[in-house]
mmCIF file of C-alpha atoms in Angstrom:
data_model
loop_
_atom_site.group_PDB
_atom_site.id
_atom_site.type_symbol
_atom_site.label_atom_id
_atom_site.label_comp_id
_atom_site.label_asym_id
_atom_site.label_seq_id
_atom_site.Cartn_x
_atom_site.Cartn_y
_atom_site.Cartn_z
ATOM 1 C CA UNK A 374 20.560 -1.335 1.817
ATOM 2 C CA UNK A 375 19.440 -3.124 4.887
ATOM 3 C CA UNK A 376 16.071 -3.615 6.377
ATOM 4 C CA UNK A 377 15.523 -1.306 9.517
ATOM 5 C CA UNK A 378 14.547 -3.076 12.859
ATOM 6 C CA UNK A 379 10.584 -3.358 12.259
ATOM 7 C CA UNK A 380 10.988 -3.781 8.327
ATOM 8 C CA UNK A 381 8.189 -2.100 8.726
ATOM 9 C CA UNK A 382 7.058 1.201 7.044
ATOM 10 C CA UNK A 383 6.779 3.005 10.853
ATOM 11 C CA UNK A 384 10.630 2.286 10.981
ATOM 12 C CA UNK A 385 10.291 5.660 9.856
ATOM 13 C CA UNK A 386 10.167 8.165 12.936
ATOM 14 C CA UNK A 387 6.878 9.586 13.155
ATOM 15 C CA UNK A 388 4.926 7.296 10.955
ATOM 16 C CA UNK A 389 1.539 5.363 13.114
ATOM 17 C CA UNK A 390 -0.260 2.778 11.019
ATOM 18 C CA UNK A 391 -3.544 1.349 12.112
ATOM 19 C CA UNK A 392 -5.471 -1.307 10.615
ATOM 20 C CA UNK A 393 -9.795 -2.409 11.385
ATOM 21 C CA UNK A 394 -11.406 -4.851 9.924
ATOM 22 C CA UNK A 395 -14.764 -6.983 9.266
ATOM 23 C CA UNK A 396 -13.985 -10.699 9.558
ATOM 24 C CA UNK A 397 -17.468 -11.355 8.536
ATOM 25 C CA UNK A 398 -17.420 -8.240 6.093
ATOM 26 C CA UNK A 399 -14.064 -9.787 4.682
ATOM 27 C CA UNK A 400 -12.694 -6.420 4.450
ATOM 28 C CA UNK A 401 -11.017 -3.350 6.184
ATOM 29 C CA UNK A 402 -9.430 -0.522 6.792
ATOM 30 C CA UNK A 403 -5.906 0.402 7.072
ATOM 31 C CA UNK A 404 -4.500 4.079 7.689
ATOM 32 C CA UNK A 405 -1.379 5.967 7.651
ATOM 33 C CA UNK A 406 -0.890 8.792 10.028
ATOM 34 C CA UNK A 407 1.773 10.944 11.839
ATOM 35 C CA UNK A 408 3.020 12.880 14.816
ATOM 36 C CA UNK A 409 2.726 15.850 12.485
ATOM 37 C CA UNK A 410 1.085 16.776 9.322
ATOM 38 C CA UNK A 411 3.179 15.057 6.119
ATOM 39 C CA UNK A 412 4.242 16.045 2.816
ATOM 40 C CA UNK A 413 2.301 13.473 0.186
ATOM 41 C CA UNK A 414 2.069 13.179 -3.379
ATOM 42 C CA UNK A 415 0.198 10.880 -5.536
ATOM 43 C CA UNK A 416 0.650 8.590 -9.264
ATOM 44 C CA UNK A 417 -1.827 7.035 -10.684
ATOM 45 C CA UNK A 418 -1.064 4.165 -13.452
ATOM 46 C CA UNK A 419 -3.895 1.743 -13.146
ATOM 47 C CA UNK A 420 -6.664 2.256 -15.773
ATOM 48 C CA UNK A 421 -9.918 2.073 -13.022
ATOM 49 C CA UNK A 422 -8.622 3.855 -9.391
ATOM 50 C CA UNK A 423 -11.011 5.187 -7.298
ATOM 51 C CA UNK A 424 -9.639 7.640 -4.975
ATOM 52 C CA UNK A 425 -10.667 10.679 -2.424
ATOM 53 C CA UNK A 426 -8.569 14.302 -1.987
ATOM 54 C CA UNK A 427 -5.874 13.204 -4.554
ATOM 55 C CA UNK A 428 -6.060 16.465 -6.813
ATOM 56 C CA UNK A 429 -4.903 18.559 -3.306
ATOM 57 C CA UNK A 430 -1.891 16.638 -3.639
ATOM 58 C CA UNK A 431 -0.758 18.075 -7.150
ATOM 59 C CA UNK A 432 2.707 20.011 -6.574
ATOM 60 C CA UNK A 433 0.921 23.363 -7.527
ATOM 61 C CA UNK A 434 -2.308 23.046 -5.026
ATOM 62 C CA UNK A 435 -2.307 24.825 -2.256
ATOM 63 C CA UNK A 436 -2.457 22.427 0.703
ATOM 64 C CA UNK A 437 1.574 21.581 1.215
ATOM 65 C CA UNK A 438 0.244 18.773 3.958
ATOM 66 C CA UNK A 439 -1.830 16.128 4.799
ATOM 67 C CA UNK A 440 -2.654 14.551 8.391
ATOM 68 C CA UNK A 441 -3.154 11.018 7.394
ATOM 69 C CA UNK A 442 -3.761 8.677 4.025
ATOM 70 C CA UNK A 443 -6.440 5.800 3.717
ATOM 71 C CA UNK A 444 -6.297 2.738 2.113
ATOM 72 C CA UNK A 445 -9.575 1.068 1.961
ATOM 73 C CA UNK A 446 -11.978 -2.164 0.918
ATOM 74 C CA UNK A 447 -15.301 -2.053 0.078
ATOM 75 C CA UNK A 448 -15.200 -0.356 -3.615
ATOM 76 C CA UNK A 449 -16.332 3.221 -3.798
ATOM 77 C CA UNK A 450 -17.960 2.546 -0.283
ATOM 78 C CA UNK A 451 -14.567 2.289 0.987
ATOM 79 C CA UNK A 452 -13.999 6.279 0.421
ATOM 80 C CA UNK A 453 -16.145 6.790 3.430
ATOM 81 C CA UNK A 454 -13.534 5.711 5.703
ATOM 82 C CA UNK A 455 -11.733 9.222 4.962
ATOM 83 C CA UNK A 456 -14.708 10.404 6.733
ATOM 84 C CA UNK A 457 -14.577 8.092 10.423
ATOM 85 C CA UNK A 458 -10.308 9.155 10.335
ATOM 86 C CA UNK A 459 -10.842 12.825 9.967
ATOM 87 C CA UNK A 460 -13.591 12.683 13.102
ATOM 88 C CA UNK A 461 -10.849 10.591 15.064
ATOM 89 C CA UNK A 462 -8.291 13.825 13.571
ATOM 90 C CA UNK A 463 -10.832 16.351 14.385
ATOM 91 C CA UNK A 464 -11.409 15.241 17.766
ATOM 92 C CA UNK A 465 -7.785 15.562 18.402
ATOM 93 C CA UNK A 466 -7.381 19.233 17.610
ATOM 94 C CA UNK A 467 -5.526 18.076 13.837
ATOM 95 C CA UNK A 468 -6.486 19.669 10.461
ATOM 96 C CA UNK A 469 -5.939 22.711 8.015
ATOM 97 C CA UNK A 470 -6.385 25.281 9.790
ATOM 98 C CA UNK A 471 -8.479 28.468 8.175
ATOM 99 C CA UNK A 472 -9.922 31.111 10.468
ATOM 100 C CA UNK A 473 -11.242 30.031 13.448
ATOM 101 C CA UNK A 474 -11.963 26.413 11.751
ATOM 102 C CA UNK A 475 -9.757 23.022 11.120
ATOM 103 C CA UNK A 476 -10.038 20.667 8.814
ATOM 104 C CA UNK A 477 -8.251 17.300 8.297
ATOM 105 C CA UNK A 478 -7.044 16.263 5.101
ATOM 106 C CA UNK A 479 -7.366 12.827 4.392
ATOM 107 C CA UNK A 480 -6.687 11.635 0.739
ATOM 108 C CA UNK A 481 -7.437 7.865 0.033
ATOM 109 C CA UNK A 482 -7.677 5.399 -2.016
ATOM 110 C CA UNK A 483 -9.581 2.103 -2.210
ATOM 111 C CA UNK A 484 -9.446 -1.416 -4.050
ATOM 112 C CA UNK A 485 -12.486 -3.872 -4.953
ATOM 113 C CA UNK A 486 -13.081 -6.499 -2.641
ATOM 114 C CA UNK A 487 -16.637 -6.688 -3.030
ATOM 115 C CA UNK A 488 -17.611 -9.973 -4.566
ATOM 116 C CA UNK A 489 -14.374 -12.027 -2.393
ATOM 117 C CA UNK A 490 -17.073 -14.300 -0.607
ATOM 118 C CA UNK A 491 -18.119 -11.728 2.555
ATOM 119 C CA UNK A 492 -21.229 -10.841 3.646
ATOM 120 C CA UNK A 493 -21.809 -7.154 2.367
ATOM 121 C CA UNK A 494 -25.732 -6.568 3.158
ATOM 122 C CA UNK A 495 -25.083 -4.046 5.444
ATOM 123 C CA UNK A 496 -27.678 -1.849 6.359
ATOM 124 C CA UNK A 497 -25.621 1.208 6.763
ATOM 125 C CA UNK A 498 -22.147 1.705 5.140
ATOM 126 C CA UNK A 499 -19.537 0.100 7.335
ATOM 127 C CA UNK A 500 -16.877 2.072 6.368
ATOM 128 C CA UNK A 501 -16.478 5.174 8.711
ATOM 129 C CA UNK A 502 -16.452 2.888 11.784
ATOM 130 C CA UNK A 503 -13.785 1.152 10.221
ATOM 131 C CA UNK A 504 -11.972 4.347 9.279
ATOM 132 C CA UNK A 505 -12.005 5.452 12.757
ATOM 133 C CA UNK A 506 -10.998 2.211 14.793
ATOM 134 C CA UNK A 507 -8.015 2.348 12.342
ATOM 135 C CA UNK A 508 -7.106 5.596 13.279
ATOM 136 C CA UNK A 509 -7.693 4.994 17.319
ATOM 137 C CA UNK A 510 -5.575 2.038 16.559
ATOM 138 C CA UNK A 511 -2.296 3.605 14.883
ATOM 139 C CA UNK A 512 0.663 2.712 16.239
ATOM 140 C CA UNK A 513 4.076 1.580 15.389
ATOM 141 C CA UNK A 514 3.512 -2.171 15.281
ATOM 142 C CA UNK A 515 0.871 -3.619 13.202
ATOM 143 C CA UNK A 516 -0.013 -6.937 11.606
ATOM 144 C CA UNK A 517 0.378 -7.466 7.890
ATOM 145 C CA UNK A 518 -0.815 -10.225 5.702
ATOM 146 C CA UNK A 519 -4.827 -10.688 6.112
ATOM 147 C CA UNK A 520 -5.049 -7.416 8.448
ATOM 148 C CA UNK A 521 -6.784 -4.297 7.268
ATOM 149 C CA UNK A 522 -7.633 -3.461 3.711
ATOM 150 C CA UNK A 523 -5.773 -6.414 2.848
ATOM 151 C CA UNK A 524 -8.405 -8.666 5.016
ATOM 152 C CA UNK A 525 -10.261 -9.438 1.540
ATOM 153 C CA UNK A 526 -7.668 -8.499 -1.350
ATOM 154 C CA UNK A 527 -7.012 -11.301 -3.982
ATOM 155 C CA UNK A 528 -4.770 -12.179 -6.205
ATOM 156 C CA UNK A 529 -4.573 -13.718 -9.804
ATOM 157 C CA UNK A 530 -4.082 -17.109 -8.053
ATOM 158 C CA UNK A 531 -3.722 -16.651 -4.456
ATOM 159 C CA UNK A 532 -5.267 -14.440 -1.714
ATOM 160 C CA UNK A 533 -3.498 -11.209 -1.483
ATOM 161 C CA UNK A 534 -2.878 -8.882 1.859
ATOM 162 C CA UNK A 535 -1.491 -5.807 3.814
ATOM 163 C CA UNK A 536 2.133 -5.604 3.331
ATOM 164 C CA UNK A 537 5.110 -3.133 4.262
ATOM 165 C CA UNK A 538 8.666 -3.639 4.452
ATOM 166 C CA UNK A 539 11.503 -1.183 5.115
ATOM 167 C CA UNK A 540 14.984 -0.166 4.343
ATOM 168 C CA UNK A 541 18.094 1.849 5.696
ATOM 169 C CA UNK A 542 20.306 3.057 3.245
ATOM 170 C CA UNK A 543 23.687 4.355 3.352
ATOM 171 C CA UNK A 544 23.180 8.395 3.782
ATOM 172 C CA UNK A 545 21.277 7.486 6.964
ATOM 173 C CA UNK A 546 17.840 7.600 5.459
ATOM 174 C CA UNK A 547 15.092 5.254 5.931
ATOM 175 C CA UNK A 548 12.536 4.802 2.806
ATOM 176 C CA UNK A 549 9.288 2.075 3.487
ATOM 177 C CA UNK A 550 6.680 1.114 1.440
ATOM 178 C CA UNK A 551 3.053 -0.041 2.869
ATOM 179 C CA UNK A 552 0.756 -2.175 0.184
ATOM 180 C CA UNK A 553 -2.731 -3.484 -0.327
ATOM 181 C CA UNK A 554 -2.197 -6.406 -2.703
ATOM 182 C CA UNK A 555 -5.270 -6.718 -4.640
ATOM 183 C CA UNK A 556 -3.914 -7.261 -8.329
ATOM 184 C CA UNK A 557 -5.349 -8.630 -11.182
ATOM 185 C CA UNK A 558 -1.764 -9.990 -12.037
ATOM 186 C CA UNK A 559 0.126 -12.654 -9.665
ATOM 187 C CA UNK A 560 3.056 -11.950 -7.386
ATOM 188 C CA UNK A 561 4.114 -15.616 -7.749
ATOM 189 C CA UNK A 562 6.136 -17.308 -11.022
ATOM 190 C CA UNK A 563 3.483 -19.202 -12.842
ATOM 191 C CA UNK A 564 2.449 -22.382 -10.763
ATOM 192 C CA UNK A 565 5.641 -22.156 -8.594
ATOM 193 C CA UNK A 566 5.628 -20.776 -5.027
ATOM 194 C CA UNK A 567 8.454 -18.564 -5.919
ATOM 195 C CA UNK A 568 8.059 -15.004 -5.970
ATOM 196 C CA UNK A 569 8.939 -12.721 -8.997
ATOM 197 C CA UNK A 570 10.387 -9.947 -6.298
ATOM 198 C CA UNK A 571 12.951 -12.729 -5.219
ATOM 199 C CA UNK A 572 15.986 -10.354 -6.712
ATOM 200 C CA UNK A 573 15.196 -7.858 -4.177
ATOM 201 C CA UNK A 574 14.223 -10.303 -0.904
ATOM 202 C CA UNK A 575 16.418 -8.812 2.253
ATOM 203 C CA UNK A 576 17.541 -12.148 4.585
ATOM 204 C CA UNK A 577 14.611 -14.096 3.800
ATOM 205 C CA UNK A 578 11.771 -12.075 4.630
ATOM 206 C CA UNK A 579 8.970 -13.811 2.245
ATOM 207 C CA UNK A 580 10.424 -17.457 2.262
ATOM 208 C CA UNK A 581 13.966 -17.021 0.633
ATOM 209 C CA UNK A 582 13.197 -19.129 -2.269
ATOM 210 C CA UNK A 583 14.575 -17.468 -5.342
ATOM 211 C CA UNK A 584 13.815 -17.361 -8.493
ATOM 212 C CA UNK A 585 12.832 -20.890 -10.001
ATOM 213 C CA UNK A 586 15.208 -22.466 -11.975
ATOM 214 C CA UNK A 587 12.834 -22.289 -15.308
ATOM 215 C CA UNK A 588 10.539 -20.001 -16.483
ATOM 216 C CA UNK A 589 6.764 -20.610 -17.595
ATOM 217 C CA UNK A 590 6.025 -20.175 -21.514
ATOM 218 C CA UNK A 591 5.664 -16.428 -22.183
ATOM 219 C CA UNK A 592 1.885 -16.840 -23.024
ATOM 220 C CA UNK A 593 -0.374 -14.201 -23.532
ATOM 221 C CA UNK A 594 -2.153 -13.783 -19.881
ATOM 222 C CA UNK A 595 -6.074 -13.991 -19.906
ATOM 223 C CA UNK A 596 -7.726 -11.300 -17.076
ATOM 224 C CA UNK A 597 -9.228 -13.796 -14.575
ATOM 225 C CA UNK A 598 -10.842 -10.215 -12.743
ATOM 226 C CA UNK A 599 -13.233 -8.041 -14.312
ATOM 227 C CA UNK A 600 -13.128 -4.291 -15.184
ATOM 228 C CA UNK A 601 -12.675 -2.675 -11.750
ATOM 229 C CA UNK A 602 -12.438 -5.529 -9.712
ATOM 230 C CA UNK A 603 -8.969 -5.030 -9.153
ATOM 231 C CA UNK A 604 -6.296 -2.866 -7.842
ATOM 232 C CA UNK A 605 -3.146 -2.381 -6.328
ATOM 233 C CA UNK A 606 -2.882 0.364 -3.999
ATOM 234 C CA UNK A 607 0.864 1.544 -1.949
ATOM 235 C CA UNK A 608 2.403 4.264 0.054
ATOM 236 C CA UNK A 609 6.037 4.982 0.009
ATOM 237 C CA UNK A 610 7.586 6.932 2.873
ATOM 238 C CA UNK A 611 10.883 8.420 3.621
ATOM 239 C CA UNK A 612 12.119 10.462 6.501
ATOM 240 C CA UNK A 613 14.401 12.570 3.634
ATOM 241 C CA UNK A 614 12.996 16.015 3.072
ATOM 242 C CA UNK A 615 11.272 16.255 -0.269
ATOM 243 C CA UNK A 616 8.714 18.423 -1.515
ATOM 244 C CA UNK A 617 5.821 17.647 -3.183
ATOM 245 C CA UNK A 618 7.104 17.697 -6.919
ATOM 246 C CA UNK A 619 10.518 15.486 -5.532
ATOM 247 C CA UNK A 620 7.424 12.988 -3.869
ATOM 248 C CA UNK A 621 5.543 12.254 -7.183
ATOM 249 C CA UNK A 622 8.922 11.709 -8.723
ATOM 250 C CA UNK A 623 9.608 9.216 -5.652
ATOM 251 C CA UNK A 624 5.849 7.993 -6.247
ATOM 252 C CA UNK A 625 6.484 7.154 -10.298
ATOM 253 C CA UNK A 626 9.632 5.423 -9.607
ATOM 254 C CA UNK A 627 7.953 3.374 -6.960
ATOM 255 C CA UNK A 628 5.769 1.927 -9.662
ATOM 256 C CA UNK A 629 8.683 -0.081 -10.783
ATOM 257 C CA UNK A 630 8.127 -2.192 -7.746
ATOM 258 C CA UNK A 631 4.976 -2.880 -8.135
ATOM 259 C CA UNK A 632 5.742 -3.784 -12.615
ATOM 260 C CA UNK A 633 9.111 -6.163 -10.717
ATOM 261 C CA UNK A 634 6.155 -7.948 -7.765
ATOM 262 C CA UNK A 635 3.367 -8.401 -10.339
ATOM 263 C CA UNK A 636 2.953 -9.934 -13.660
ATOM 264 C CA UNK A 637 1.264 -8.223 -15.160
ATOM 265 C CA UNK A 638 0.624 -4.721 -13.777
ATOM 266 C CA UNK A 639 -0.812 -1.513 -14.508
ATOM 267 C CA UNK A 640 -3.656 -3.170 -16.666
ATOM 268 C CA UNK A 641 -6.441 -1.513 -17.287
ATOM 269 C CA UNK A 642 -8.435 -3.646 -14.879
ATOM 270 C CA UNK A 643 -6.590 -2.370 -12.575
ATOM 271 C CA UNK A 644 -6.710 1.095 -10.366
ATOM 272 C CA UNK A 645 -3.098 0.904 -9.330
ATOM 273 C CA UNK A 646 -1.533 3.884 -7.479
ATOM 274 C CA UNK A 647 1.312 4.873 -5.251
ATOM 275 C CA UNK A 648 1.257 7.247 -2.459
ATOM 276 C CA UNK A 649 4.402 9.211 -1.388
ATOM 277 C CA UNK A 650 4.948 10.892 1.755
ATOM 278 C CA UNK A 651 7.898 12.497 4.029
ATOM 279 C CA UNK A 652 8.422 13.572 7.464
ATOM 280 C CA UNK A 653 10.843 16.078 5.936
ATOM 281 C CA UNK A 654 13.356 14.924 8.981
ATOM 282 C CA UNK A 655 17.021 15.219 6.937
ATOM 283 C CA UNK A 656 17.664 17.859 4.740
ATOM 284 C CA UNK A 657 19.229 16.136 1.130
ATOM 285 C CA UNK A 658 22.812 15.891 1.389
ATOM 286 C CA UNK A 659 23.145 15.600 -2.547
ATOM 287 C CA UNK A 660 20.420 17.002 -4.404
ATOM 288 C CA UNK A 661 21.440 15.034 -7.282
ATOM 289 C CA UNK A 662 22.468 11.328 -5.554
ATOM 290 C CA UNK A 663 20.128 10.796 -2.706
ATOM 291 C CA UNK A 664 16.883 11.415 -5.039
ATOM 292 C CA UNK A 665 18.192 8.926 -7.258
ATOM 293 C CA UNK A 666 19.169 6.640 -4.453
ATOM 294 C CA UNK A 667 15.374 6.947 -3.457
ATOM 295 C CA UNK A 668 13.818 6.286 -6.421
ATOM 296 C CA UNK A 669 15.633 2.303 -6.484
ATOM 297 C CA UNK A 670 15.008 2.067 -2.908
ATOM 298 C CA UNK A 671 11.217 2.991 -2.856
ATOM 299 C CA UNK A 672 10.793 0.756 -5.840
ATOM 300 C CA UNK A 673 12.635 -1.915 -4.003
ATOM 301 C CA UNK A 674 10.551 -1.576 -0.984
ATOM 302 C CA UNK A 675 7.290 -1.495 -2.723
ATOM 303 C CA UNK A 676 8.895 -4.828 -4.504
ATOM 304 C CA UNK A 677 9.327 -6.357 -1.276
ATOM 305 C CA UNK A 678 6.165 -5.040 0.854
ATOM 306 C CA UNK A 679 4.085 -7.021 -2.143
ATOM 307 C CA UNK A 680 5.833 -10.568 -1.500
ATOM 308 C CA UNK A 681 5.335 -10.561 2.219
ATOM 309 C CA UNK A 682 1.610 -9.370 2.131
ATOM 310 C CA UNK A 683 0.966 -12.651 0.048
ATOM 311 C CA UNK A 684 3.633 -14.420 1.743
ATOM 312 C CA UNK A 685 1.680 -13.251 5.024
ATOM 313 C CA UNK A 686 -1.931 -13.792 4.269
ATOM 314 C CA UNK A 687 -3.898 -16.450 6.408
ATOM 315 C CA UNK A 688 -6.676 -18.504 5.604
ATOM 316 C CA UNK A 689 -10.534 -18.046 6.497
ATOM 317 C CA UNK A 690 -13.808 -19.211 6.392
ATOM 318 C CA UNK A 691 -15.358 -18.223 2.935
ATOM 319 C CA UNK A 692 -12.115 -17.925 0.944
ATOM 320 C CA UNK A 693 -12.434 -18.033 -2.116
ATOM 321 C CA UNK A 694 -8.861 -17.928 -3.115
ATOM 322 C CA UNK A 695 -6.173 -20.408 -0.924
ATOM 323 C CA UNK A 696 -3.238 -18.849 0.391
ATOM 324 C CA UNK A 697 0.762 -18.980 -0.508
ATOM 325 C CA UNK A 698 1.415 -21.242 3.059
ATOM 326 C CA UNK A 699 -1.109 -23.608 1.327
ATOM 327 C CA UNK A 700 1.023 -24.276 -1.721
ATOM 328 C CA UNK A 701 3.102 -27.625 -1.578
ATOM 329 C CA UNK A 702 6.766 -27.530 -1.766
#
């Protein structure tokens, strides 16, 4: 397993990501779109998601694909930027077609970022502006770290971010992973700057530190979040052509890369969810192998994609939480 060239989830062919954000707002948008419409599925194991279009993606609903997924700030506000990306889709001729009419389907998801230290008195909701300069913006390169939703995510201890990171396995397929780190739990080993996905780090990508060489005391963790202020929210991609029952199998395995990044995970203060998706590019060569192969290597993406959005994130006015680059050596 090596990273591709971008270690990047658009190192799979196809795959546009854009990301828009408020500096001032201390959030964003970031979205994940295609040449074509995209298989998706969706697992949910966070006790307090919030989330738009997810129940299409069930593997016995009727829509078999979708023409872009969101991943937003701004709380339950943040669902609105589903509705700026399907204008920028409309306007481009994209969406479900039925009769005469078309209409773009747009799942997302968002994560709380709306007491981080940014000024939300808006006087209109902020969100479908955002959701459309993300889309006008997709492209194959994009920043992670503090870019897009991740402009205002947090951390247990640090600020969190936008991360992806990518990997090309041995049958020739690529799998990626693309993350809002917003987590309740911390994706660094107690007061160290190590991070707990060190196992899976490809050539240094997040610092090549390791693991530490000791442990903290296993004590019971206090949440330093409240009920739904948290939330860790991922896409997994491959260019291997599964349906949408083989994606939420890819989707539920992925969660063990965001339990291997964060301790702890899947609380119930947080909404935590993975996205899967395929551009259905190369048929399975072993129906029985390369889905298992998939399942470590999303997992280890999603593990990796979580270091380097914290590893990433830069500092701004109004923090309220100081970055991994601040923490002494």
């Amino acid at each position: 397993m090596i990273p591709a060239p971008r270690n990047l989830v658009t190192d799979i062919p196809g795959l546009r990501v854009g990301n828009a954000a408020d500096p001032r707002l201390k959030s964003g948008v970031t979205v994940l779109t295609a040449d074509a419409p995209f298989a998706a599925a969706v697992h949910v194991m966070g006790g307090a998601p919030g989330t738009r279009e997810t129940d299409l993606l069930a593997p016995d609903k009727l829509v078999s694909r979708v023409d872009a997924l969101v991943l937003s700030g701004g709380s339950g506000f943040g669902l609105a930027a589903c509705d700026g990306v399907m204008a920028g889709l409309a306007a481009a001729g994209r969406g479900f077609a039925v009769g005469a009419a078309r209409v773009p389907i747009v799942p997302g998801a968002i994560i709380f970022d709306l007491l981080n230290g940014g000024d939300k008195a808006w006087a209109g909701n902020p969100y479908p502006a955002l959701g459309r300069q993300a889309y006008d913006q997709a492209a194959a390169d994009f920043a992670i770290g503090t870019a897009g939703a991740g402009t205002g995510a947090s951390t247990g201890n640090l600020k969190g971010g936008l991360g992806s990171a990518s990997a090309r396995l041995s049958n020739g397929v690529t799998v990626g992973a693309l993350v809002v780190v917003n987590a309740l739990g911390q994706a660094t080993v107690g007061e160290t700057r190590n991070f707990w996905a060190a196992p899976w780090e490809l050539d240094g990508e997040f610092g090549g530190l390791g693991l530490p060489s000791a442990f903290p005391a296993a004590d019971e963790p206090a949440p330093v979040k409240r009920l739904g202020e948290a939330t860790t929210i991922a896409i997994v991609a491959t260019d291997a052509a599964l349906d949408k029952a083989g994606l939420q199998r890819l989707a539920i395995a992925a969660h063990d890369g965001m339990a291997r990044a964060l301790v702890p995970s899947h609380t119930p203060f947080d909404g935590d969810l993975v996205f899967a998706v395929s551009t259905g590019a190369k048929p399975l060569a072993d129906p029985v192998a390369d889905p298992f192969l998939l399942g470590h290597a999303a997992a280890s993406c999603l593990a990796r994609a979580i270091a380097r959005g914290v590893h990433a994130a830069t500092p701004a006015p109004g923090d309220l939480q100081p970055c991994w680059s601040s923490l002494r050596a």
